[in-house]
Amino acid sequence: NAALTRRVACPDGKNTATNAACCQLFAVRDDLQENLFHGGLCTAEAHESLRLTFHDAIAISPAMEAQGKFGGGGADGSIAIFPEIETNFHPNIGLDEIVELQKPFVARHNLSVADFIQFAGAIGASNCAGAPQLAAFVGRKDATRPAPDGLVPEPFHTPDQIFERLADASQGEFDEILTVWLLTAHTVAAANDVDPTRSGLPFDSTPELWDTQFFVETQLRGTLFPGSGGNQGEVESGIAGEIRLQSDHTIARDSRTACEWQSFVGNQTKAQQMFQFVFHDLSILGQDINQLVDCTEVNEAHFPPGITNADVEQACADTPFPTLPTLPGPATSVAAVPKPNLK
Ligand code: HEB
Ligand code: CA
């Protein structure tokens, strides 16, 4: 139906969109992929951009507002607008780095800071093989004041504290089950600041893949610390080199969430669909969805640099091959897989 699929031509002369407000995102996406995410990789910058979405969005508290106090604005960009305040909050440790790295991108594009943070996280996550297509909205209002301290969960908080905080922030939507769904993000994650003696300690054996290994490996009996022991918020993990947060450990074993946690094991579709659902709602906390434009289509599958639709040998007779964008940057060559090491 032509009326339903009508698209506008974007001023860049290359892209089309269902809403003209989405056109600006193509250039932001390409800039991020080329200049922040190393040509579309699921590296630390991608992980940290995803973590930043949570730390901006979750800082909102209707419970504080009910007591007559300012409770923060949710996904309002406050963490990057007032970085000297919010990145000094204890749970935000380490996020000063990604805020600083994103700064020049925010400066050279025309998005609100709030939109930029959520968009960068969604694009970053898309580089992790197996990730779902995460929501991208434009039109958020930027913060005019910083969020108060104390609203971002810590790895040493109890399940009760975490469940209560997430339920407050989302007006009851993020219950204990949806909290498990949100924690799927820890499949592409590492810790730089939990163990002061080590950085880049992954939460599962595949930090570059959006898979279900996080749910498998957090359920293993803890036997070791990957670095120094005795750090606040850390418990023993089951695999050398891997770190386990106390909060992931306890939520994996809490009677309210243990079965939900286990249900993700080997269920890739669930790890995609449930996170896709909760990220959509997380990314607009504190904003009025009726004022936003859904540009999720900009976060789409892509060709590697140098490849276009003209290179496709299209064979399906029923439908055309999807028109995909090409990642910016020089054409890459794929590295060989090393031969087995025969002893
Ligand atoms: Fe997260 C990381 C905690 C939730 C995403 N975490 C992380 C860490 C910690 C945490 C401690 C580490 C940091 C450092 O560096 O050291 N989380 C947490 C808690 C919670 C959470 C407590 C509640 C339960 N997350 C979350 C969510 C999300 C996330 C919801 C989504 C978005 N994280 C994340 C990521 C990461 C993290 C992505 C990684 C980063 C990197 O790698 O760097
Ligand atoms: Ca993983």
Tab-separated table of C-alpha atoms and ligand atoms in Angstrom:
chain	number	residue	atom	x	y	z
A	1	ASN	CA	0.000	0.000	0.000
A	2	ALA	CA	1.704	3.138	-1.263
A	3	ALA	CA	-0.058	5.460	1.176
A	4	LEU	CA	1.177	3.514	4.189
A	5	THR	CA	4.763	3.293	3.020
A	6	ARG	CA	5.182	6.784	1.592
A	7	ARG	CA	8.620	8.157	2.439
A	8	VAL	CA	10.154	11.586	2.250
A	9	ALA	CA	13.436	12.239	0.461
A	10	CYS	CA	16.005	13.596	2.907
A	11	PRO	CA	17.971	16.774	2.096
A	12	ASP	CA	21.198	14.729	2.143
A	13	GLY	CA	20.158	13.360	-1.262
A	14	LYS	CA	20.958	9.805	-0.137
A	15	ASN	CA	18.338	8.691	2.356
A	16	THR	CA	14.587	8.520	2.700
A	17	ALA	CA	12.580	8.450	5.921
A	18	THR	CA	8.990	7.986	6.993
A	19	ASN	CA	9.234	11.292	8.890
A	20	ALA	CA	11.411	14.242	7.858
A	21	ALA	CA	12.489	14.691	11.489
A	22	CYS	CA	14.428	11.417	11.187
A	23	CYS	CA	16.593	12.620	8.278
A	24	GLN	CA	19.212	14.245	10.506
A	25	LEU	CA	19.875	10.920	12.232
A	26	PHE	CA	21.533	9.319	9.202
A	27	ALA	CA	24.510	11.651	9.444
A	28	VAL	CA	24.711	11.187	13.220
A	29	ARG	CA	24.645	7.417	12.779
A	30	ASP	CA	27.369	7.446	10.137
A	31	ASP	CA	29.546	9.785	12.195
A	32	LEU	CA	29.166	7.584	15.271
A	33	GLN	CA	29.918	4.402	13.355
A	34	GLU	CA	32.995	5.803	11.689
A	35	ASN	CA	34.438	7.973	14.423
A	36	LEU	CA	33.280	6.564	17.766
A	37	PHE	CA	32.599	2.871	17.117
A	38	HIS	CA	35.636	2.104	14.922
A	39	GLY	CA	33.668	1.247	11.778
A	40	GLY	CA	30.754	-0.490	13.468
A	41	LEU	CA	32.310	-2.538	16.256
A	42	CYS	CA	30.980	-3.733	19.614
A	43	THR	CA	33.905	-2.302	21.564
A	44	ALA	CA	34.151	-0.513	24.921
A	45	GLU	CA	32.760	2.694	23.376
A	46	ALA	CA	29.623	0.812	22.330
A	47	HIS	CA	29.286	-0.836	25.761
A	48	GLU	CA	29.772	2.450	27.587
A	49	SER	CA	27.332	4.289	25.325
A	50	LEU	CA	24.716	1.662	26.174
A	51	ARG	CA	25.447	1.955	29.905
A	52	LEU	CA	25.075	5.738	29.643
A	53	THR	CA	21.483	5.379	28.358
A	54	PHE	CA	20.542	3.634	31.607
A	55	HIS	CA	22.320	6.075	33.914
A	56	ASP	CA	20.655	9.072	32.256
A	57	ALA	CA	17.186	7.544	31.991
A	58	ILE	CA	16.832	5.885	35.389
A	59	ALA	CA	17.480	9.126	37.307
A	60	ILE	CA	13.838	10.022	37.795
A	61	SER	CA	11.755	9.539	40.915
A	62	PRO	CA	8.018	10.118	41.150
A	63	ALA	CA	8.373	9.094	44.828
A	64	MET	CA	10.649	12.080	45.498
A	65	GLU	CA	8.317	14.368	43.560
A	66	ALA	CA	5.461	13.174	45.770
A	67	GLN	CA	7.507	14.408	48.753
A	68	GLY	CA	7.830	17.818	47.115
A	69	LYS	CA	11.461	17.308	46.022
A	70	PHE	CA	12.894	17.486	42.510
A	71	GLY	CA	13.239	13.852	41.354
A	72	GLY	CA	15.222	14.236	38.150
A	73	GLY	CA	14.033	14.216	34.553
A	74	GLY	CA	14.818	10.682	33.336
A	75	ALA	CA	16.102	10.447	29.750
A	76	ASP	CA	16.764	14.184	29.601
A	77	GLY	CA	20.510	14.300	28.900
A	78	SER	CA	21.268	15.679	32.360
A	79	ILE	CA	24.235	13.348	32.859
A	80	ALA	CA	26.025	14.977	29.891
A	81	ILE	CA	24.641	18.493	30.372
A	82	PHE	CA	25.816	18.608	34.008
A	83	PRO	CA	28.698	16.110	33.839
A	84	GLU	CA	30.724	17.803	36.563
A	85	ILE	CA	27.844	17.026	38.910
A	86	GLU	CA	26.358	13.719	37.777
A	87	THR	CA	29.485	11.831	36.710
A	88	ASN	CA	30.749	12.424	40.241
A	89	PHE	CA	27.836	10.468	41.696
A	90	HIS	CA	29.278	7.169	42.917
A	91	PRO	CA	27.267	4.775	40.676
A	92	ASN	CA	28.256	6.826	37.607
A	93	ILE	CA	31.958	6.143	38.099
A	94	GLY	CA	33.770	5.845	34.762
A	95	LEU	CA	31.024	7.456	32.699
A	96	ASP	CA	32.933	10.750	32.549
A	97	GLU	CA	35.002	9.113	29.792
A	98	ILE	CA	32.176	8.283	27.384
A	99	VAL	CA	30.478	11.618	28.105
A	100	GLU	CA	33.742	13.319	27.100
A	101	LEU	CA	34.117	11.157	23.974
A	102	GLN	CA	30.541	11.900	22.881
A	103	LYS	CA	30.870	15.655	23.444
A	104	PRO	CA	32.249	16.628	19.979
A	105	PHE	CA	29.541	14.516	18.306
A	106	VAL	CA	26.824	16.307	20.272
A	107	ALA	CA	28.422	19.631	19.310
A	108	ARG	CA	28.490	18.988	15.552
A	109	HIS	CA	24.943	17.635	15.207
A	110	ASN	CA	21.601	19.196	15.922
A	111	LEU	CA	20.022	16.718	18.309
A	112	SER	CA	19.027	17.381	21.873
A	113	VAL	CA	21.584	15.905	24.270
A	114	ALA	CA	18.831	13.624	25.580
A	115	ASP	CA	18.138	12.253	22.089
A	116	PHE	CA	21.835	11.893	21.370
A	117	ILE	CA	22.584	9.740	24.422
A	118	GLN	CA	19.796	7.276	23.692
A	119	PHE	CA	20.616	7.180	19.977
A	120	ALA	CA	24.327	6.539	20.529
A	121	GLY	CA	23.501	3.686	22.899
A	122	ALA	CA	21.080	2.133	20.407
A	123	ILE	CA	23.584	2.368	17.543
A	124	GLY	CA	26.426	1.107	19.726
A	125	ALA	CA	24.432	-1.946	20.792
A	126	SER	CA	23.549	-2.681	17.143
A	127	ASN	CA	27.233	-3.431	16.554
A	128	CYS	CA	27.111	-6.392	18.921
A	129	ALA	CA	26.230	-9.452	16.843
A	130	GLY	CA	22.865	-10.854	17.873
A	131	ALA	CA	21.502	-7.563	19.220
A	132	PRO	CA	17.895	-6.540	18.588
A	133	GLN	CA	17.012	-3.388	16.653
A	134	LEU	CA	16.739	-0.822	19.453
A	135	ALA	CA	14.332	2.097	19.431
A	136	ALA	CA	15.441	5.539	18.277
A	137	PHE	CA	13.277	8.589	19.024
A	138	VAL	CA	13.833	12.281	18.437
A	139	GLY	CA	12.190	15.220	20.159
A	140	ARG	CA	13.172	14.760	23.811
A	141	LYS	CA	13.404	17.886	25.951
A	142	ASP	CA	16.798	18.562	27.474
A	143	ALA	CA	17.329	18.918	31.205
A	144	THR	CA	17.567	22.343	32.787
A	145	ARG	CA	18.916	20.975	36.065
A	146	PRO	CA	20.927	17.958	37.168
A	147	ALA	CA	19.304	14.840	38.596
A	148	PRO	CA	19.687	14.358	42.342
A	149	ASP	CA	22.167	11.789	43.633
A	150	GLY	CA	20.998	8.396	44.868
A	151	LEU	CA	18.770	7.302	41.957
A	152	VAL	CA	21.145	5.005	40.024
A	153	PRO	CA	21.365	1.440	41.357
A	154	GLU	CA	24.681	0.163	42.720
A	155	PRO	CA	26.071	-3.378	42.388
A	156	PHE	CA	26.061	-3.717	46.195
A	157	HIS	CA	22.349	-2.904	46.487
A	158	THR	CA	19.995	-5.706	47.503
A	159	PRO	CA	17.376	-7.033	45.063
A	160	ASP	CA	14.732	-5.249	47.174
A	161	GLN	CA	16.515	-1.921	46.781
A	162	ILE	CA	16.979	-2.424	43.024
A	163	PHE	CA	13.416	-3.604	42.394
A	164	GLU	CA	12.032	-0.695	44.383
A	165	ARG	CA	14.184	1.863	42.533
A	166	LEU	CA	13.326	0.580	39.053
A	167	ALA	CA	9.625	0.379	39.888
A	168	ASP	CA	9.679	3.958	41.177
A	169	ALA	CA	11.484	5.305	38.099
A	170	SER	CA	9.006	3.630	35.739
A	171	GLN	CA	5.805	4.188	37.750
A	172	GLY	CA	5.519	0.477	38.370
A	173	GLU	CA	6.302	-0.775	34.887
A	174	PHE	CA	9.787	-2.158	35.581
A	175	ASP	CA	8.860	-4.865	38.076
A	176	GLU	CA	11.265	-7.634	39.094
A	177	ILE	CA	10.624	-9.554	35.863
A	178	LEU	CA	11.341	-6.559	33.633
A	179	THR	CA	14.418	-5.844	35.731
A	180	VAL	CA	15.772	-9.202	34.553
A	181	TRP	CA	14.956	-8.212	30.973
A	182	LEU	CA	16.869	-4.950	31.401
A	183	LEU	CA	19.888	-6.805	32.726
A	184	THR	CA	20.266	-8.575	29.372
A	185	ALA	CA	22.458	-5.535	28.582
A	186	HIS	CA	25.155	-7.073	30.765
A	187	THR	CA	25.781	-9.587	27.950
A	188	VAL	CA	27.862	-6.850	26.263
A	189	ALA	CA	29.638	-5.455	29.268
A	190	ALA	CA	32.819	-5.169	31.244
A	191	ALA	CA	33.763	-3.443	34.479
A	192	ASN	CA	36.533	-0.874	34.686
A	193	ASP	CA	35.991	0.465	38.162
A	194	VAL	CA	34.646	-2.294	40.390
A	195	ASP	CA	38.096	-3.821	40.922
A	196	PRO	CA	40.498	-0.873	41.204
A	197	THR	CA	43.410	-3.087	40.166
A	198	ARG	CA	41.944	-4.287	36.841
A	199	SER	CA	39.961	-2.815	33.976
A	200	GLY	CA	37.932	-4.341	31.154
A	201	LEU	CA	36.814	-7.375	33.152
A	202	PRO	CA	33.907	-8.902	31.153
A	203	PHE	CA	30.611	-10.050	32.673
A	204	ASP	CA	30.446	-13.090	30.362
A	205	SER	CA	32.816	-14.934	28.032
A	206	THR	CA	31.395	-13.145	24.958
A	207	PRO	CA	31.303	-9.391	25.706
A	208	GLU	CA	31.185	-8.606	21.963
A	209	LEU	CA	28.100	-10.794	21.372
A	210	TRP	CA	24.481	-10.160	22.303
A	211	ASP	CA	23.882	-13.733	23.416
A	212	THR	CA	22.612	-15.559	26.502
A	213	GLN	CA	25.995	-16.526	28.006
A	214	PHE	CA	25.573	-13.860	30.695
A	215	PHE	CA	22.567	-15.780	32.050
A	216	VAL	CA	24.452	-19.088	31.885
A	217	GLU	CA	27.659	-17.898	33.488
A	218	THR	CA	26.152	-15.840	36.324
A	219	GLN	CA	24.458	-19.054	37.456
A	220	LEU	CA	27.764	-20.917	37.912
A	221	ARG	CA	29.081	-21.565	41.399
A	222	GLY	CA	31.452	-18.731	42.252
A	223	THR	CA	35.038	-19.882	42.736
A	224	LEU	CA	37.382	-16.979	42.080
A	225	PHE	CA	38.001	-13.285	41.731
A	226	PRO	CA	39.540	-12.274	38.387
A	227	GLY	CA	41.710	-9.655	40.094
A	228	SER	CA	41.778	-8.493	43.667
A	229	GLY	CA	39.024	-9.748	45.959
A	230	GLY	CA	37.032	-7.934	48.584
A	231	ASN	CA	35.665	-5.152	46.380
A	232	GLN	CA	32.324	-3.608	47.188
A	233	GLY	CA	29.662	-4.918	44.789
A	234	GLU	CA	31.735	-7.865	43.536
A	235	VAL	CA	31.307	-11.562	44.299
A	236	GLU	CA	33.272	-14.571	43.055
A	237	SER	CA	32.702	-15.566	39.416
A	238	GLY	CA	32.829	-19.068	37.955
A	239	ILE	CA	35.312	-18.404	35.135
A	240	ALA	CA	38.857	-17.022	35.209
A	241	GLY	CA	39.053	-13.470	33.868
A	242	GLU	CA	35.340	-12.849	34.328
A	243	ILE	CA	33.868	-10.523	36.958
A	244	ARG	CA	30.498	-11.003	38.656
A	245	LEU	CA	28.494	-8.158	40.155
A	246	GLN	CA	26.873	-8.906	43.488
A	247	SER	CA	23.573	-7.514	42.126
A	248	ASP	CA	23.593	-9.841	39.094
A	249	HIS	CA	24.445	-12.754	41.410
A	250	THR	CA	21.673	-12.083	43.897
A	251	ILE	CA	18.980	-11.323	41.285
A	252	ALA	CA	19.924	-14.577	39.501
A	253	ARG	CA	19.239	-16.398	42.807
A	254	ASP	CA	16.293	-14.441	44.220
A	255	SER	CA	13.120	-16.548	44.412
A	256	ARG	CA	11.195	-13.798	42.578
A	257	THR	CA	13.550	-13.724	39.583
A	258	ALA	CA	15.570	-16.964	39.437
A	259	CYS	CA	13.193	-18.715	37.014
A	260	GLU	CA	12.958	-15.664	34.758
A	261	TRP	CA	16.762	-15.441	34.763
A	262	GLN	CA	17.082	-19.113	33.835
A	263	SER	CA	14.445	-18.776	31.105
A	264	PHE	CA	16.900	-16.679	29.067
A	265	VAL	CA	19.439	-19.527	28.923
A	266	GLY	CA	19.775	-20.538	25.270
A	267	ASN	CA	16.802	-18.370	24.279
A	268	GLN	CA	18.336	-15.863	21.873
A	269	THR	CA	14.949	-14.677	20.645
A	270	LYS	CA	13.950	-13.828	24.200
A	271	ALA	CA	17.240	-12.002	24.826
A	272	GLN	CA	16.469	-9.859	21.782
A	273	GLN	CA	12.736	-9.269	22.133
A	274	MET	CA	12.559	-8.572	25.857
A	275	PHE	CA	15.433	-6.095	25.785
A	276	GLN	CA	14.038	-4.420	22.692
A	277	PHE	CA	10.794	-3.918	24.596
A	278	VAL	CA	12.298	-2.549	27.819
A	279	PHE	CA	14.863	-0.349	26.076
A	280	HIS	CA	12.039	1.370	24.190
A	281	ASP	CA	10.426	2.362	27.468
A	282	LEU	CA	13.688	3.042	29.340
A	283	SER	CA	14.841	5.387	26.594
A	284	ILE	CA	11.826	7.700	26.984
A	285	LEU	CA	11.457	7.792	30.786
A	286	GLY	CA	10.328	11.252	31.825
A	287	GLN	CA	9.432	12.253	28.255
A	288	ASP	CA	6.010	12.468	26.609
A	289	ILE	CA	5.897	9.858	23.855
A	290	ASN	CA	3.285	11.929	21.994
A	291	GLN	CA	5.898	14.654	21.468
A	292	LEU	CA	8.467	12.221	20.018
A	293	VAL	CA	9.042	10.901	16.498
A	294	ASP	CA	9.897	7.217	16.114
A	295	CYS	CA	13.022	6.940	13.935
A	296	THR	CA	13.905	3.337	14.782
A	297	GLU	CA	14.179	2.653	11.047
A	298	VAL	CA	17.490	4.559	11.037
A	299	ASN	CA	18.984	1.834	13.266
A	300	GLU	CA	18.966	-0.763	10.489
A	301	ALA	CA	21.061	-3.588	9.093
A	302	HIS	CA	23.984	-2.429	6.989
A	303	PHE	CA	26.701	-3.374	4.509
A	304	PRO	CA	30.370	-3.182	5.494
A	305	PRO	CA	32.286	-0.124	4.216
A	306	GLY	CA	32.650	-0.129	0.412
A	307	ILE	CA	29.745	-2.539	-0.305
A	308	THR	CA	26.358	-1.484	-1.711
A	309	ASN	CA	23.161	-3.041	-3.039
A	310	ALA	CA	24.817	-3.089	-6.465
A	311	ASP	CA	27.093	-5.875	-5.168
A	312	VAL	CA	24.210	-8.151	-4.182
A	313	GLU	CA	23.394	-11.226	-6.303
A	314	GLN	CA	19.712	-11.082	-5.556
A	315	ALA	CA	18.076	-14.472	-5.973
A	316	CYS	CA	14.718	-14.484	-4.204
A	317	ALA	CA	12.075	-14.050	-6.903
A	318	ASP	CA	9.289	-12.978	-4.541
A	319	THR	CA	10.679	-9.823	-2.897
A	320	PRO	CA	13.540	-7.424	-3.622
A	321	PHE	CA	16.671	-7.461	-1.444
A	322	PRO	CA	16.337	-4.811	1.300
A	323	THR	CA	18.006	-1.503	0.533
A	324	LEU	CA	20.764	-1.213	3.142
A	325	PRO	CA	23.123	1.606	4.057
A	326	THR	CA	26.881	1.238	3.762
A	327	LEU	CA	29.009	1.844	6.856
A	328	PRO	CA	31.279	4.822	6.266
A	329	GLY	CA	35.034	4.518	6.131
A	330	PRO	CA	37.606	2.674	4.046
A	331	ALA	CA	36.731	-0.810	2.782
A	332	THR	CA	37.852	-3.336	5.353
A	333	SER	CA	39.290	-6.784	4.809
A	334	VAL	CA	38.224	-9.581	7.107
A	335	ALA	CA	40.968	-11.077	9.244
A	336	ALA	CA	41.796	-14.762	8.832
A	337	VAL	CA	40.868	-17.184	11.594
A	338	PRO	CA	44.158	-18.593	12.937
A	339	LYS	CA	44.770	-22.306	12.359
A	340	PRO	CA	44.492	-24.678	15.300
A	341	ASN	CA	47.595	-24.720	17.406
A	342	LEU	CA	48.978	-28.274	17.097
A	343	LYS	CA	51.284	-29.107	19.971
B	1	HEB	FE1	24.977	-2.096	34.292
B	1	HEB	C1	28.334	-2.046	33.469
B	1	HEB	C2	25.813	-2.052	37.627
B	1	HEB	C3	21.648	-2.256	35.110
B	1	HEB	C4	24.141	-1.603	30.971
B	1	HEB	N1	26.727	-2.049	35.317
B	1	HEB	C5	27.995	-2.003	34.799
B	1	HEB	C6	28.932	-1.925	35.868
B	1	HEB	C7	28.237	-1.912	37.037
B	1	HEB	C8	26.838	-2.002	36.691
B	1	HEB	C9	28.798	-1.833	38.455
B	1	HEB	C10	30.479	-1.828	35.723
B	1	HEB	C11	30.914	-0.390	35.618
B	1	HEB	C12	32.437	-0.306	35.587
B	1	HEB	O1	32.980	0.099	34.521
B	1	HEB	O2	33.097	-0.664	36.572
B	1	HEB	N2	23.933	-2.156	36.027
B	1	HEB	C13	24.441	-2.170	37.283
B	1	HEB	C14	23.373	-2.313	38.241
B	1	HEB	C15	22.226	-2.357	37.540
B	1	HEB	C16	22.568	-2.270	36.138
B	1	HEB	C17	23.555	-2.374	39.741
B	1	HEB	C18	20.794	-2.471	38.065
B	1	HEB	C19	20.458	-3.855	38.461
B	1	HEB	N3	23.224	-1.937	33.236
B	1	HEB	C20	21.974	-2.008	33.767
B	1	HEB	C21	20.996	-1.779	32.744
B	1	HEB	C22	21.663	-1.562	31.580
B	1	HEB	C23	23.081	-1.686	31.907
B	1	HEB	C24	19.485	-1.781	32.937
B	1	HEB	C25	21.058	-1.294	30.250
B	1	HEB	C26	21.172	-0.285	29.515
B	1	HEB	N4	26.036	-1.872	32.565
B	1	HEB	C27	25.488	-1.785	31.287
B	1	HEB	C28	26.544	-1.916	30.310
B	1	HEB	C29	27.753	-2.012	31.023
B	1	HEB	C30	27.394	-1.989	32.430
B	1	HEB	C31	26.352	-1.916	28.797
B	1	HEB	C32	29.179	-2.180	30.461
B	1	HEB	C33	29.923	-0.881	30.347
B	1	HEB	C34	31.337	-1.157	29.848
B	1	HEB	O3	31.652	-2.231	29.324
B	1	HEB	O4	32.183	-0.261	30.006
B	2	CA	CA	27.719	-11.932	25.617
